XYZ file of N, CA and C in Angstrom:
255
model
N 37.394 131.148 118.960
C 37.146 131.256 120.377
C 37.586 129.985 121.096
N 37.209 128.743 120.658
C 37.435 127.531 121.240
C 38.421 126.757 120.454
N 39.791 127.578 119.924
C 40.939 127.038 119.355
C 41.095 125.621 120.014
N 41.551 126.325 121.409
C 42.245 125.111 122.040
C 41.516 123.587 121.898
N 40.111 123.548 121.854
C 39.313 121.937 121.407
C 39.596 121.842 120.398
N 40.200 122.267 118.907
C 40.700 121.669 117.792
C 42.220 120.708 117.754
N 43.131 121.444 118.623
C 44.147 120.227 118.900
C 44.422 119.230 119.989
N 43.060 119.321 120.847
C 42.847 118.515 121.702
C 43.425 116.604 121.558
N 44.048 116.078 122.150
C 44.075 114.993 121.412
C 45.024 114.515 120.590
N 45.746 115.967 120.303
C 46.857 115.286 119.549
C 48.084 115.238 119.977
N 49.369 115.192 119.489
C 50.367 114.861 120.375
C 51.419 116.137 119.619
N 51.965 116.868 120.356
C 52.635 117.847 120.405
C 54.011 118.096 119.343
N 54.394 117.144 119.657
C 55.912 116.871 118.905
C 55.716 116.241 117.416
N 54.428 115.108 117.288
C 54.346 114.545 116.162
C 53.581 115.561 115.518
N 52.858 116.890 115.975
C 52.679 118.069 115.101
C 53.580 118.841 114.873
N 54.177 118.985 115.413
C 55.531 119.889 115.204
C 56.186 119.182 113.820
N 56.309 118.238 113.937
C 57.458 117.232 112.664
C 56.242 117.688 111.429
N 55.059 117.276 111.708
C 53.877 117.210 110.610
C 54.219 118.989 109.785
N 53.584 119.619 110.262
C 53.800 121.026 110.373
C 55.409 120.946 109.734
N 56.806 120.927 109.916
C 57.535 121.080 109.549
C 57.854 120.576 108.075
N 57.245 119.074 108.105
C 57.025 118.133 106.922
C 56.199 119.027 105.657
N 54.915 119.713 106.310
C 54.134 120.173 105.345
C 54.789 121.391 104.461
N 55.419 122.543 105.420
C 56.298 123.718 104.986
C 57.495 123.166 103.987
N 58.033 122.399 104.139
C 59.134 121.898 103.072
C 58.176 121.491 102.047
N 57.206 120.353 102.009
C 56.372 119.950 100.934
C 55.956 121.163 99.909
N 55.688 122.063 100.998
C 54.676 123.477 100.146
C 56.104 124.133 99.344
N 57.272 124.129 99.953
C 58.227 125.078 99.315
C 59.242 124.247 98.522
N 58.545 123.115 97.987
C 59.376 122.202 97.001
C 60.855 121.782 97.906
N 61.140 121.885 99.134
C 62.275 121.537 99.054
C 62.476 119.871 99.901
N 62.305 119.429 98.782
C 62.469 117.669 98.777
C 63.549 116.917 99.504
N 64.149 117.542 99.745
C 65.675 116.577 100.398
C 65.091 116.547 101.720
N 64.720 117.684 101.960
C 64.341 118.036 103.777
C 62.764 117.623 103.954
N 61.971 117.601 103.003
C 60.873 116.881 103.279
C 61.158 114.935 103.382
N 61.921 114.795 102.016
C 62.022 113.715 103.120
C 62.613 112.874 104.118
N 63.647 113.811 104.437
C 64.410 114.145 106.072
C 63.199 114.009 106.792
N 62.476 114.815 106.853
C 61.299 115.384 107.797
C 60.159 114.041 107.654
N 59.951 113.471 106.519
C 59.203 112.087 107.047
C 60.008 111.147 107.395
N 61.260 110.955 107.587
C 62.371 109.793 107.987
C 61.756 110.206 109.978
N 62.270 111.533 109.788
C 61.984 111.446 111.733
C 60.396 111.497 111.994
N 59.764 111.878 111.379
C 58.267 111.618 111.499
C 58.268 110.450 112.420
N 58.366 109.603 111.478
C 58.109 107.995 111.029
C 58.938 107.200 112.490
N 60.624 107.244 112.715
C 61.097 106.892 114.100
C 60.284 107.316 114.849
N 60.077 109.099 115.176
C 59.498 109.395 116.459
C 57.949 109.251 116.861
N 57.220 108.935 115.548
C 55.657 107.874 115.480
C 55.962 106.391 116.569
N 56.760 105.931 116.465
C 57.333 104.869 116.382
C 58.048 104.366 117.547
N 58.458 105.557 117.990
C 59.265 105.338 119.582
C 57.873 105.580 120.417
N 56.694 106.398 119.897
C 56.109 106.923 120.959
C 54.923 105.625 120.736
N 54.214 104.890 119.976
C 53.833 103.899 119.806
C 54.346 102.787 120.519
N 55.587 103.074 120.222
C 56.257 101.790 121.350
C 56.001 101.652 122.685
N 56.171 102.778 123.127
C 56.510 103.239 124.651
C 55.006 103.435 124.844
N 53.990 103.509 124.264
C 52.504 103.317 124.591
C 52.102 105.018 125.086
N 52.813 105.895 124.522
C 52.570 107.271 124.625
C 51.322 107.357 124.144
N 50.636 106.936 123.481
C 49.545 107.577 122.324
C 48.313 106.761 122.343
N 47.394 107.415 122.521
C 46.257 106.376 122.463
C 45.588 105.935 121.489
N 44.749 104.622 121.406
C 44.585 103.781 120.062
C 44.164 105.316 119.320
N 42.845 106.067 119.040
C 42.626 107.410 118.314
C 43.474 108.022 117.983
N 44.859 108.389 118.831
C 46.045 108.906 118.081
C 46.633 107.767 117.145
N 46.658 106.866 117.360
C 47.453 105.488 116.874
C 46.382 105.476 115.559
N 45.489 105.534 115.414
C 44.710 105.574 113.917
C 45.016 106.795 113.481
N 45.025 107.774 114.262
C 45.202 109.416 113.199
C 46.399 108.867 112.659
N 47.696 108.664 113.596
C 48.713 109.118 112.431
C 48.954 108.249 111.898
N 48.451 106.806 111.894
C 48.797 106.230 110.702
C 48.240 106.634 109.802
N 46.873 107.170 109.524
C 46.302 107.807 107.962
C 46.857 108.803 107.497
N 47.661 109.495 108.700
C 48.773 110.796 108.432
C 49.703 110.040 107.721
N 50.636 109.516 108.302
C 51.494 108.673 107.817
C 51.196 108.160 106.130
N 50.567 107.612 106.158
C 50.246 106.389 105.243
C 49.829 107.501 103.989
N 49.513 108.761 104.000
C 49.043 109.826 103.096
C 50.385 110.465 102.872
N 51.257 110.427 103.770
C 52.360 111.128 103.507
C 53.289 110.305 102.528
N 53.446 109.671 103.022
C 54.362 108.064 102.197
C 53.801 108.306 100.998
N 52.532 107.998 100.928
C 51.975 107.796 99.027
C 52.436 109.220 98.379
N 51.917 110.229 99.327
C 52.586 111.698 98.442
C 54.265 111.494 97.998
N 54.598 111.223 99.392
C 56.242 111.231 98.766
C 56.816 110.477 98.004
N 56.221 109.118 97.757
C 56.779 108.233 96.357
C 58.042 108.626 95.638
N 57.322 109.500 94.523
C 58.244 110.224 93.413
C 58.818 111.794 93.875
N 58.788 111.958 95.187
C 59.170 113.757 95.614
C 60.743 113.711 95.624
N 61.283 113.583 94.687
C 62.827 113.594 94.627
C 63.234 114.188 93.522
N 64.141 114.756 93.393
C 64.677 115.869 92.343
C 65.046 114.643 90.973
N 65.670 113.406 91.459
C 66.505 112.873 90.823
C 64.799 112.347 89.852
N 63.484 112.746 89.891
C 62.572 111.813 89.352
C 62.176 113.130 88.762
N 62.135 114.579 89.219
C 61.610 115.616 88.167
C 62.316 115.681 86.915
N 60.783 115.790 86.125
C 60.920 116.099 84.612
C 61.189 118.016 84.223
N 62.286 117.985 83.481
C 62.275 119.749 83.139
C 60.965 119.775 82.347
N 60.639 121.254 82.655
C 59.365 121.648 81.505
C 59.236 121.655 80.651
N 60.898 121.660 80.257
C 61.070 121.994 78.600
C 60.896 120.904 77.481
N 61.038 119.473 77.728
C 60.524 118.335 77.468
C 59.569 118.569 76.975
């Protein structure tokens, strides 16, 4: 009923990237996930700059951020092990 107070607060475009980031994560496809945290990360970054975001957004997505980074570490084809090993 009261959808709209759950994304209250957040910023439009840096959900859109998030959301896009997560769908590649879920469907293994690694090149474009981490495409998708490269522009995350600039467009965090331009809008931080430019003072778009307020300190509460400025703490969300860095724990967004900073959770995404540690996931993606090893998310590269060139680091998967075959099963058959």
């Amino acid at each position: 009923m009261f959808a709209f107070l759950k994304n209250m607060g957040k910023n439009k475009e840096l959900e859109a990237l998030i959301c896009k980031l997560q769908n590649n994560c879920e469907n293994n496809y690694k090149d474009a996930a981490q495409e998708n945290l490269k522009q995350l990360e600039a467009k965090y970054a331009a809008l931080r700059d430019a003072q778009a975001l307020s300190d509460k957004q400025i703490r969300y997505y860095d724990e967004v951020l900073a959770g995404y980074r540690e996931r993606m570490l090893k998310f590269t084809h060139k680091d998967q092990t075959p099963y058959w090993k």
